[in-house]
Amino acid sequence: MKALIIGGAGFVGAYLIRELSTAGAEVHATCLPSESITETCFTHTLDIMDIGSISALLAEVAPDVIFHLAAQSSVAVSWKKPQLTANINVVGSINVLEAVRAAEKKDIRIIMIGTGEEYGFIREGACPLSEDEPLNPGNIYAATKACQEMISRIYVRAYDMDIVMVRAFNHSGPAQSDIFVISDFCRQIAEIEKGMRPPEIRVGNLSAMRDFTDVRDVVRAYRLLAEKGTRGRVYNIGRGRAVKIQYILDTALSFSDTEISVTNDPARMRASDTPLIEPDVSLVHGDTGWKAEITMEQTSRDTLDYWRGIL
Ligand code: A2R
């Protein structure tokens, strides 16, 4: 398989490069001119706002599969910069689709990465969320990803293109930004262990239940969808078993010998927090055999070791 990862310099990109290379693929990955890619692969600079550059790259690489990861992926930034978020996530994605359409290569498979956030405000009793559940995004980022997905469906129907769409739920692992909860807790613990902050971990809402998957499992799902996914279908990717954030905290704390107290941090509380978000993952399991294998405990341990190693 010749794979092209668009947006390969981010958190998921590094893991996907490793996953595909290990599976024997020829891997090409793009980054913005301001970024770099440390994993071994063929690297290219690309801004998806420049459709001409995407077309040139497609002609140069001639990929079998495109994994479209490039995005403005922060919910917080999406509130502050809605136009930028819509430009990158919607117009940028259309640029990728249009470049493939113009290349007249209908056999290129595109794996379009969206988010579990697209479900947004879910009705009571809707969990586990099946892919047929209505989308009701609650933030700008999620709305742009829902839009990316809707437009992708149109390209499948109108132009007979080979697109597989993903709604990825919370994923985590070493090197993730500490704006995400597992990485946040692990970083704080590592800083406390090194005496960089008082022995007090600051937390938000611990009663919310969320579904966490290790990023290494998530990229394996992306590879399997490239190999075995059904054209035009949308897949939830997640563990399919939500846990309380309290359990995430207790698990991370259990890996430290340091005495650490827990303090509520109003800045980490959300105005409205859906009590339970959990996907139904039977579709991806049925079509590809994939299910999450790495335990949440392992993800926490590895993420804590990552922060211990770099601080
Ligand atoms: O925003 P930056 O400087 O971190 O760069 C991001 C890059 N990116 C772009 N690439 C090409 N053309 C653009 N105009 C453009 N704007 C941003 O896409 C970053 O290097 C990459 C996305 O990586 P992350 O933000 O680390 O996301 P992550 O966690 O790897 O998630 C991958 C996909 C995204 O579509 C998420 O929305 C979804 O999975 O959950």
PDB file of C-alpha atoms in Angstrom, residues 28-294:
ATOM      1  CA  HIS A  28       4.338   9.671   2.629  1.00  0.00           C
ATOM      2  CA  ALA A  29       3.310  12.345   5.127  1.00  0.00           C
ATOM      3  CA  THR A  30       2.747  16.072   4.873  1.00  0.00           C
ATOM      4  CA  CYS A  31       3.335  18.884   7.316  1.00  0.00           C
ATOM      5  CA  LEU A  32       2.993  22.659   7.203  1.00  0.00           C
ATOM      6  CA  PRO A  33       6.164  24.618   6.322  1.00  0.00           C
ATOM      7  CA  SER A  34       6.424  25.615  10.007  1.00  0.00           C
ATOM      8  CA  GLU A  35       6.343  21.978  11.202  1.00  0.00           C
ATOM      9  CA  SER A  36       8.555  18.906  10.928  1.00  0.00           C
ATOM     10  CA  ILE A  37       8.029  15.158  10.980  1.00  0.00           C
ATOM     11  CA  THR A  38      10.401  13.111  13.110  1.00  0.00           C
ATOM     12  CA  GLU A  39       9.180   9.621  12.165  1.00  0.00           C
ATOM     13  CA  THR A  40      10.893   7.922   9.227  1.00  0.00           C
ATOM     14  CA  CYS A  41       8.882   8.300   5.997  1.00  0.00           C
ATOM     15  CA  PHE A  42       8.808  10.380   2.817  1.00  0.00           C
ATOM     16  CA  THR A  43       7.935  13.909   3.924  1.00  0.00           C
ATOM     17  CA  HIS A  44       6.346  16.753   1.970  1.00  0.00           C
ATOM     18  CA  THR A  45       5.265  20.255   2.955  1.00  0.00           C
ATOM     19  CA  LEU A  46       1.642  21.069   2.220  1.00  0.00           C
ATOM     20  CA  ASP A  47      -0.960  23.617   3.212  1.00  0.00           C
ATOM     21  CA  ILE A  48      -4.394  22.232   2.370  1.00  0.00           C
ATOM     22  CA  MET A  49      -5.666  25.754   1.714  1.00  0.00           C
ATOM     23  CA  ASP A  50      -3.620  25.605  -1.526  1.00  0.00           C
ATOM     24  CA  ILE A  51      -5.482  23.186  -3.804  1.00  0.00           C
ATOM     25  CA  GLY A  52      -2.831  23.442  -6.530  1.00  0.00           C
ATOM     26  CA  SER A  53      -0.214  22.036  -4.155  1.00  0.00           C
ATOM     27  CA  ILE A  54      -2.489  19.118  -3.266  1.00  0.00           C
ATOM     28  CA  SER A  55      -2.943  18.278  -6.962  1.00  0.00           C
ATOM     29  CA  ALA A  56       0.818  18.474  -7.561  1.00  0.00           C
ATOM     30  CA  LEU A  57       1.468  16.188  -4.607  1.00  0.00           C
ATOM     31  CA  LEU A  58      -1.092  13.640  -5.799  1.00  0.00           C
ATOM     32  CA  ALA A  59       0.607  13.543  -9.201  1.00  0.00           C
ATOM     33  CA  GLU A  60       4.026  13.113  -7.539  1.00  0.00           C
ATOM     34  CA  VAL A  61       3.084  10.465  -4.963  1.00  0.00           C
ATOM     35  CA  ALA A  62       0.197   8.615  -6.692  1.00  0.00           C
ATOM     36  CA  PRO A  63      -1.123   7.193  -3.397  1.00  0.00           C
ATOM     37  CA  ASP A  64      -3.498   4.250  -3.016  1.00  0.00           C
ATOM     38  CA  VAL A  65      -4.871   5.656   0.223  1.00  0.00           C
ATOM     39  CA  ILE A  66      -5.091   9.145   1.715  1.00  0.00           C
ATOM     40  CA  PHE A  67      -5.516   9.575   5.451  1.00  0.00           C
ATOM     41  CA  HIS A  68      -6.849  13.091   5.956  1.00  0.00           C
ATOM     42  CA  LEU A  69      -5.794  14.188   9.447  1.00  0.00           C
ATOM     43  CA  ALA A  70      -5.030  17.858   8.792  1.00  0.00           C
ATOM     44  CA  ALA A  71      -7.288  20.028  10.884  1.00  0.00           C
ATOM     45  CA  GLN A  72      -7.695  22.844  13.318  1.00  0.00           C
ATOM     46  CA  SER A  73      -8.390  20.270  16.023  1.00  0.00           C
ATOM     47  CA  SER A  74      -8.850  22.390  19.142  1.00  0.00           C
ATOM     48  CA  VAL A  75     -12.375  23.037  20.450  1.00  0.00           C
ATOM     49  CA  ALA A  76     -11.085  26.034  22.453  1.00  0.00           C
ATOM     50  CA  VAL A  77      -9.461  27.614  19.370  1.00  0.00           C
ATOM     51  CA  SER A  78     -12.636  26.946  17.359  1.00  0.00           C
ATOM     52  CA  TRP A  79     -14.622  29.270  19.669  1.00  0.00           C
ATOM     53  CA  LYS A  80     -11.988  31.995  19.306  1.00  0.00           C
ATOM     54  CA  LYS A  81     -11.325  31.514  15.575  1.00  0.00           C
ATOM     55  CA  PRO A  82     -14.476  30.098  13.955  1.00  0.00           C
ATOM     56  CA  GLN A  83     -13.640  31.332  10.450  1.00  0.00           C
ATOM     57  CA  LEU A  84     -10.135  29.834  10.553  1.00  0.00           C
ATOM     58  CA  THR A  85     -11.559  26.540  11.863  1.00  0.00           C
ATOM     59  CA  ALA A  86     -14.210  26.409   9.129  1.00  0.00           C
ATOM     60  CA  ASN A  87     -11.643  27.300   6.476  1.00  0.00           C
ATOM     61  CA  ILE A  88      -9.212  24.537   7.428  1.00  0.00           C
ATOM     62  CA  ASN A  89     -11.719  21.842   8.404  1.00  0.00           C
ATOM     63  CA  VAL A  90     -14.362  22.449   5.743  1.00  0.00           C
ATOM     64  CA  VAL A  91     -12.760  24.331   2.832  1.00  0.00           C
ATOM     65  CA  GLY A  92      -9.431  22.502   3.349  1.00  0.00           C
ATOM     66  CA  SER A  93     -11.206  19.129   3.271  1.00  0.00           C
ATOM     67  CA  ILE A  94     -13.126  20.141   0.140  1.00  0.00           C
ATOM     68  CA  ASN A  95      -9.773  21.063  -1.423  1.00  0.00           C
ATOM     69  CA  VAL A  96      -8.514  17.532  -0.746  1.00  0.00           C
ATOM     70  CA  LEU A  97     -11.710  16.006  -2.205  1.00  0.00           C
ATOM     71  CA  GLU A  98     -11.642  18.289  -5.230  1.00  0.00           C
ATOM     72  CA  ALA A  99      -7.968  17.562  -5.918  1.00  0.00           C
ATOM     73  CA  VAL A 100      -8.684  13.815  -5.884  1.00  0.00           C
ATOM     74  CA  ARG A 101     -11.763  14.304  -8.094  1.00  0.00           C
ATOM     75  CA  ALA A 102      -9.780  16.410 -10.562  1.00  0.00           C
ATOM     76  CA  ALA A 103      -7.061  13.756 -10.682  1.00  0.00           C
ATOM     77  CA  GLU A 104      -9.738  11.319 -11.923  1.00  0.00           C
ATOM     78  CA  LYS A 105      -8.397   8.573  -9.689  1.00  0.00           C
ATOM     79  CA  LYS A 106     -11.575   7.010  -8.344  1.00  0.00           C
ATOM     80  CA  ASP A 107      -9.658   4.101  -6.883  1.00  0.00           C
ATOM     81  CA  ILE A 108      -7.851   6.318  -4.342  1.00  0.00           C
ATOM     82  CA  ARG A 109      -9.404   5.542  -0.977  1.00  0.00           C
ATOM     83  CA  ILE A 110      -9.771   8.500   1.385  1.00  0.00           C
ATOM     84  CA  ILE A 111     -10.045   7.965   5.125  1.00  0.00           C
ATOM     85  CA  MET A 112     -11.757  11.121   6.398  1.00  0.00           C
ATOM     86  CA  ILE A 113     -11.179  11.655  10.102  1.00  0.00           C
ATOM     87  CA  GLY A 114     -14.013  13.158  12.118  1.00  0.00           C
ATOM     88  CA  THR A 115     -14.870  13.069  15.785  1.00  0.00           C
ATOM     89  CA  GLY A 116     -17.287  11.610  18.317  1.00  0.00           C
ATOM     90  CA  GLU A 117     -17.946  15.256  19.230  1.00  0.00           C
ATOM     91  CA  GLU A 118     -20.160  15.415  16.130  1.00  0.00           C
ATOM     92  CA  TYR A 119     -22.972  13.735  18.133  1.00  0.00           C
ATOM     93  CA  GLY A 120     -22.908  16.725  20.496  1.00  0.00           C
ATOM     94  CA  PHE A 121     -26.003  17.178  22.649  1.00  0.00           C
ATOM     95  CA  ILE A 122     -27.272  13.623  22.782  1.00  0.00           C
ATOM     96  CA  ARG A 123     -30.741  12.567  23.851  1.00  0.00           C
ATOM     97  CA  GLU A 124     -31.146  10.676  27.122  1.00  0.00           C
ATOM     98  CA  GLY A 125     -30.805   6.944  26.677  1.00  0.00           C
ATOM     99  CA  ALA A 126     -29.010   7.287  23.318  1.00  0.00           C
ATOM    100  CA  CYS A 127     -25.797   5.579  24.513  1.00  0.00           C
ATOM    101  CA  PRO A 128     -24.216   3.504  23.183  1.00  0.00           C
ATOM    102  CA  LEU A 129     -24.377   5.849  20.203  1.00  0.00           C
ATOM    103  CA  SER A 130     -24.828   4.079  16.893  1.00  0.00           C
ATOM    104  CA  GLU A 131     -23.677   5.718  13.673  1.00  0.00           C
ATOM    105  CA  ASP A 132     -27.376   6.317  12.814  1.00  0.00           C
ATOM    106  CA  GLU A 133     -27.887   8.605  15.812  1.00  0.00           C
ATOM    107  CA  PRO A 134     -28.622  12.213  14.704  1.00  0.00           C
ATOM    108  CA  LEU A 135     -25.717  14.668  14.887  1.00  0.00           C
ATOM    109  CA  ASN A 136     -26.265  17.695  17.092  1.00  0.00           C
ATOM    110  CA  PRO A 137     -22.823  19.342  17.448  1.00  0.00           C
ATOM    111  CA  GLY A 138     -22.314  21.534  20.504  1.00  0.00           C
ATOM    112  CA  ASN A 139     -19.238  23.491  19.413  1.00  0.00           C
ATOM    113  CA  ILE A 140     -17.753  25.026  16.279  1.00  0.00           C
ATOM    114  CA  TYR A 141     -15.040  22.367  15.894  1.00  0.00           C
ATOM    115  CA  ALA A 142     -17.613  19.554  16.021  1.00  0.00           C
ATOM    116  CA  ALA A 143     -19.887  21.370  13.560  1.00  0.00           C
ATOM    117  CA  THR A 144     -17.066  21.737  11.026  1.00  0.00           C
ATOM    118  CA  LYS A 145     -16.272  18.023  11.325  1.00  0.00           C
ATOM    119  CA  ALA A 146     -19.940  17.115  10.847  1.00  0.00           C
ATOM    120  CA  CYS A 147     -19.894  19.344   7.769  1.00  0.00           C
ATOM    121  CA  GLN A 148     -16.713  17.662   6.489  1.00  0.00           C
ATOM    122  CA  GLU A 149     -18.489  14.328   6.836  1.00  0.00           C
ATOM    123  CA  MET A 150     -21.695  15.466   5.106  1.00  0.00           C
ATOM    124  CA  ILE A 151     -19.723  16.851   2.182  1.00  0.00           C
ATOM    125  CA  SER A 152     -17.697  13.629   1.972  1.00  0.00           C
ATOM    126  CA  ARG A 153     -20.947  11.643   1.697  1.00  0.00           C
ATOM    127  CA  ILE A 154     -21.973  13.880  -1.194  1.00  0.00           C
ATOM    128  CA  TYR A 155     -18.681  13.153  -2.977  1.00  0.00           C
ATOM    129  CA  VAL A 156     -19.316   9.431  -2.555  1.00  0.00           C
ATOM    130  CA  ARG A 157     -22.817   9.678  -4.028  1.00  0.00           C
ATOM    131  CA  ALA A 158     -22.337  12.378  -6.673  1.00  0.00           C
ATOM    132  CA  TYR A 159     -18.870  11.430  -7.931  1.00  0.00           C
ATOM    133  CA  ASP A 160     -18.629   7.764  -6.984  1.00  0.00           C
ATOM    134  CA  MET A 161     -15.522   8.416  -4.879  1.00  0.00           C
ATOM    135  CA  ASP A 162     -14.097   5.875  -2.424  1.00  0.00           C
ATOM    136  CA  ILE A 163     -14.366   7.584   0.955  1.00  0.00           C
ATOM    137  CA  VAL A 164     -14.589   5.998   4.407  1.00  0.00           C
ATOM    138  CA  MET A 165     -15.545   8.312   7.261  1.00  0.00           C
ATOM    139  CA  VAL A 166     -14.546   8.037  10.899  1.00  0.00           C
ATOM    140  CA  ARG A 167     -15.949   9.463  14.112  1.00  0.00           C
ATOM    141  CA  ALA A 168     -13.095   8.973  16.556  1.00  0.00           C
ATOM    142  CA  PHE A 169     -13.923   9.213  20.264  1.00  0.00           C
ATOM    143  CA  ASN A 170     -11.418  10.350  22.953  1.00  0.00           C
ATOM    144  CA  HIS A 171      -7.991   8.967  22.209  1.00  0.00           C
ATOM    145  CA  SER A 172      -4.904   9.405  24.249  1.00  0.00           C
ATOM    146  CA  GLY A 173      -1.287   8.328  24.666  1.00  0.00           C
ATOM    147  CA  PRO A 174       2.287   9.507  25.131  1.00  0.00           C
ATOM    148  CA  ALA A 175       3.067  12.926  23.591  1.00  0.00           C
ATOM    149  CA  GLN A 176      -0.545  14.122  23.550  1.00  0.00           C
ATOM    150  CA  SER A 177      -1.126  17.768  24.429  1.00  0.00           C
ATOM    151  CA  ASP A 178      -1.958  18.310  28.114  1.00  0.00           C
ATOM    152  CA  ILE A 179      -5.226  20.007  27.187  1.00  0.00           C
ATOM    153  CA  PHE A 180      -6.634  16.440  27.154  1.00  0.00           C
ATOM    154  CA  VAL A 181      -7.524  14.869  30.476  1.00  0.00           C
ATOM    155  CA  ILE A 182      -5.243  11.798  30.712  1.00  0.00           C
ATOM    156  CA  SER A 183      -2.239  13.787  29.557  1.00  0.00           C
ATOM    157  CA  ASP A 184      -3.199  16.659  31.879  1.00  0.00           C
ATOM    158  CA  PHE A 185      -3.385  14.426  34.979  1.00  0.00           C
ATOM    159  CA  CYS A 186      -0.162  12.594  34.074  1.00  0.00           C
ATOM    160  CA  ARG A 187       1.747  15.814  33.444  1.00  0.00           C
ATOM    161  CA  GLN A 188       0.623  17.269  36.769  1.00  0.00           C
ATOM    162  CA  ILE A 189       1.679  14.095  38.599  1.00  0.00           C
ATOM    163  CA  ALA A 190       5.101  14.087  36.894  1.00  0.00           C
ATOM    164  CA  GLU A 191       5.577  17.775  37.779  1.00  0.00           C
ATOM    165  CA  ILE A 192       4.633  17.098  41.413  1.00  0.00           C
ATOM    166  CA  GLU A 193       7.083  14.166  41.559  1.00  0.00           C
ATOM    167  CA  LYS A 194       9.846  16.486  40.317  1.00  0.00           C
ATOM    168  CA  GLY A 195       8.955  19.172  42.856  1.00  0.00           C
ATOM    169  CA  MET A 196       7.886  21.565  40.114  1.00  0.00           C
ATOM    170  CA  ARG A 197       4.490  22.226  41.772  1.00  0.00           C
ATOM    171  CA  PRO A 198       2.812  21.655  45.168  1.00  0.00           C
ATOM    172  CA  PRO A 199       1.554  18.076  45.840  1.00  0.00           C
ATOM    173  CA  GLU A 200      -1.974  18.938  44.752  1.00  0.00           C
ATOM    174  CA  ILE A 201      -3.593  17.778  41.504  1.00  0.00           C
ATOM    175  CA  ARG A 202      -6.198  20.136  40.029  1.00  0.00           C
ATOM    176  CA  VAL A 203      -9.256  18.519  38.456  1.00  0.00           C
ATOM    177  CA  GLY A 204     -12.560  19.323  36.712  1.00  0.00           C
ATOM    178  CA  ASN A 205     -15.797  17.299  36.673  1.00  0.00           C
ATOM    179  CA  LEU A 206     -14.891  13.785  37.842  1.00  0.00           C
ATOM    180  CA  SER A 207     -18.367  12.283  37.474  1.00  0.00           C
ATOM    181  CA  ALA A 208     -18.619  12.570  33.662  1.00  0.00           C
ATOM    182  CA  MET A 209     -18.254   9.229  31.866  1.00  0.00           C
ATOM    183  CA  ARG A 210     -16.200   9.140  28.675  1.00  0.00           C
ATOM    184  CA  ASP A 211     -14.854   6.485  26.327  1.00  0.00           C
ATOM    185  CA  PHE A 212     -11.032   6.372  26.062  1.00  0.00           C
ATOM    186  CA  THR A 213      -8.968   4.477  23.525  1.00  0.00           C
ATOM    187  CA  ASP A 214      -5.193   4.313  23.165  1.00  0.00           C
ATOM    188  CA  VAL A 215      -3.981   6.229  20.105  1.00  0.00           C
ATOM    189  CA  ARG A 216      -2.011   3.122  19.025  1.00  0.00           C
ATOM    190  CA  ASP A 217      -5.281   1.191  18.793  1.00  0.00           C
ATOM    191  CA  VAL A 218      -6.937   4.095  16.972  1.00  0.00           C
ATOM    192  CA  VAL A 219      -4.329   4.216  14.189  1.00  0.00           C
ATOM    193  CA  ARG A 220      -4.602   0.439  13.808  1.00  0.00           C
ATOM    194  CA  ALA A 221      -8.328   0.973  13.209  1.00  0.00           C
ATOM    195  CA  TYR A 222      -7.519   3.601  10.554  1.00  0.00           C
ATOM    196  CA  ARG A 223      -5.216   1.135   8.758  1.00  0.00           C
ATOM    197  CA  LEU A 224      -7.825  -1.637   8.915  1.00  0.00           C
ATOM    198  CA  LEU A 225     -10.487   0.711   7.557  1.00  0.00           C
ATOM    199  CA  ALA A 226      -8.178   1.514   4.633  1.00  0.00           C
ATOM    200  CA  GLU A 227      -7.866  -2.226   3.991  1.00  0.00           C
ATOM    201  CA  LYS A 228     -11.345  -3.503   4.826  1.00  0.00           C
ATOM    202  CA  GLY A 229     -13.767  -0.619   5.443  1.00  0.00           C
ATOM    203  CA  THR A 230     -16.880  -0.269   3.302  1.00  0.00           C
ATOM    204  CA  ARG A 231     -16.924   2.615   0.828  1.00  0.00           C
ATOM    205  CA  GLY A 232     -19.259   5.438   1.870  1.00  0.00           C
ATOM    206  CA  ARG A 233     -19.739   4.160   5.397  1.00  0.00           C
ATOM    207  CA  VAL A 234     -19.242   6.109   8.658  1.00  0.00           C
ATOM    208  CA  TYR A 235     -17.552   4.284  11.554  1.00  0.00           C
ATOM    209  CA  ASN A 236     -17.386   5.059  15.255  1.00  0.00           C
ATOM    210  CA  ILE A 237     -13.918   4.356  16.630  1.00  0.00           C
ATOM    211  CA  GLY A 238     -13.689   3.880  20.383  1.00  0.00           C
ATOM    212  CA  ARG A 239     -13.488   1.281  23.115  1.00  0.00           C
ATOM    213  CA  GLY A 240     -17.254   1.070  23.550  1.00  0.00           C
ATOM    214  CA  ARG A 241     -17.023   1.190  27.337  1.00  0.00           C
ATOM    215  CA  ALA A 242     -17.077   4.578  29.053  1.00  0.00           C
ATOM    216  CA  VAL A 243     -15.435   5.141  32.451  1.00  0.00           C
ATOM    217  CA  LYS A 244     -15.771   7.935  34.976  1.00  0.00           C
ATOM    218  CA  ILE A 245     -13.082  10.633  34.880  1.00  0.00           C
ATOM    219  CA  GLN A 246     -12.698   9.810  38.606  1.00  0.00           C
ATOM    220  CA  TYR A 247     -11.429   6.372  37.554  1.00  0.00           C
ATOM    221  CA  ILE A 248      -8.961   7.973  35.122  1.00  0.00           C
ATOM    222  CA  LEU A 249      -7.679  10.109  38.005  1.00  0.00           C
ATOM    223  CA  ASP A 250      -7.449   7.202  40.484  1.00  0.00           C
ATOM    224  CA  THR A 251      -5.607   5.091  37.910  1.00  0.00           C
ATOM    225  CA  ALA A 252      -3.027   7.783  37.135  1.00  0.00           C
ATOM    226  CA  LEU A 253      -2.501   8.489  40.855  1.00  0.00           C
ATOM    227  CA  SER A 254      -2.037   4.764  41.587  1.00  0.00           C
ATOM    228  CA  PHE A 255       1.167   4.807  39.490  1.00  0.00           C
ATOM    229  CA  SER A 256       2.833   7.355  41.764  1.00  0.00           C
ATOM    230  CA  ASP A 257       4.385   6.817  45.208  1.00  0.00           C
ATOM    231  CA  THR A 258       4.071  10.523  45.999  1.00  0.00           C
ATOM    232  CA  GLU A 259       1.332  11.708  48.403  1.00  0.00           C
ATOM    233  CA  ILE A 260      -0.962  13.884  46.236  1.00  0.00           C
ATOM    234  CA  SER A 261      -4.177  15.669  47.250  1.00  0.00           C
ATOM    235  CA  VAL A 262      -7.030  16.445  44.834  1.00  0.00           C
ATOM    236  CA  THR A 263      -8.413  19.993  44.395  1.00  0.00           C
ATOM    237  CA  ASN A 264     -11.366  21.175  42.302  1.00  0.00           C
ATOM    238  CA  ASP A 265     -10.322  23.710  39.696  1.00  0.00           C
ATOM    239  CA  PRO A 266     -13.199  25.913  38.412  1.00  0.00           C
ATOM    240  CA  ALA A 267     -11.164  26.575  35.236  1.00  0.00           C
ATOM    241  CA  ARG A 268     -11.327  22.852  34.439  1.00  0.00           C
ATOM    242  CA  MET A 269     -15.135  22.663  34.850  1.00  0.00           C
ATOM    243  CA  ARG A 270     -17.358  22.911  31.751  1.00  0.00           C
ATOM    244  CA  ALA A 271     -20.593  24.927  31.816  1.00  0.00           C
ATOM    245  CA  SER A 272     -22.577  21.943  30.564  1.00  0.00           C
ATOM    246  CA  ASP A 273     -21.083  18.497  30.599  1.00  0.00           C
ATOM    247  CA  THR A 274     -23.004  15.546  29.130  1.00  0.00           C
ATOM    248  CA  PRO A 275     -23.001  12.872  31.876  1.00  0.00           C
ATOM    249  CA  LEU A 276     -22.267   9.887  29.586  1.00  0.00           C
ATOM    250  CA  ILE A 277     -20.768   9.598  26.095  1.00  0.00           C
ATOM    251  CA  GLU A 278     -20.184   6.088  24.796  1.00  0.00           C
ATOM    252  CA  PRO A 279     -20.120   4.772  21.217  1.00  0.00           C
ATOM    253  CA  ASP A 280     -21.481   1.568  19.755  1.00  0.00           C
ATOM    254  CA  VAL A 281     -18.467   0.110  17.940  1.00  0.00           C
ATOM    255  CA  SER A 282     -20.062  -3.027  16.515  1.00  0.00           C
ATOM    256  CA  LEU A 283     -19.889  -1.713  12.926  1.00  0.00           C
ATOM    257  CA  VAL A 284     -16.094  -1.349  12.821  1.00  0.00           C
ATOM    258  CA  HIS A 285     -15.735  -4.652  14.652  1.00  0.00           C
ATOM    259  CA  GLY A 286     -18.006  -6.444  12.166  1.00  0.00           C
ATOM    260  CA  ASP A 287     -16.364  -4.981   9.058  1.00  0.00           C
ATOM    261  CA  THR A 288     -12.694  -5.128  10.099  1.00  0.00           C
ATOM    262  CA  GLY A 289     -12.416  -7.298  13.230  1.00  0.00           C
ATOM    263  CA  TRP A 290     -10.939  -4.300  15.079  1.00  0.00           C
ATOM    264  CA  LYS A 291     -11.467  -3.698  18.743  1.00  0.00           C
ATOM    265  CA  ALA A 292      -9.446  -1.758  21.292  1.00  0.00           C
ATOM    266  CA  GLU A 293      -6.766  -3.932  22.905  1.00  0.00           C
ATOM    267  CA  ILE A 294      -4.560  -1.615  24.959  1.00  0.00           C
TER     268      ILE A 294
END
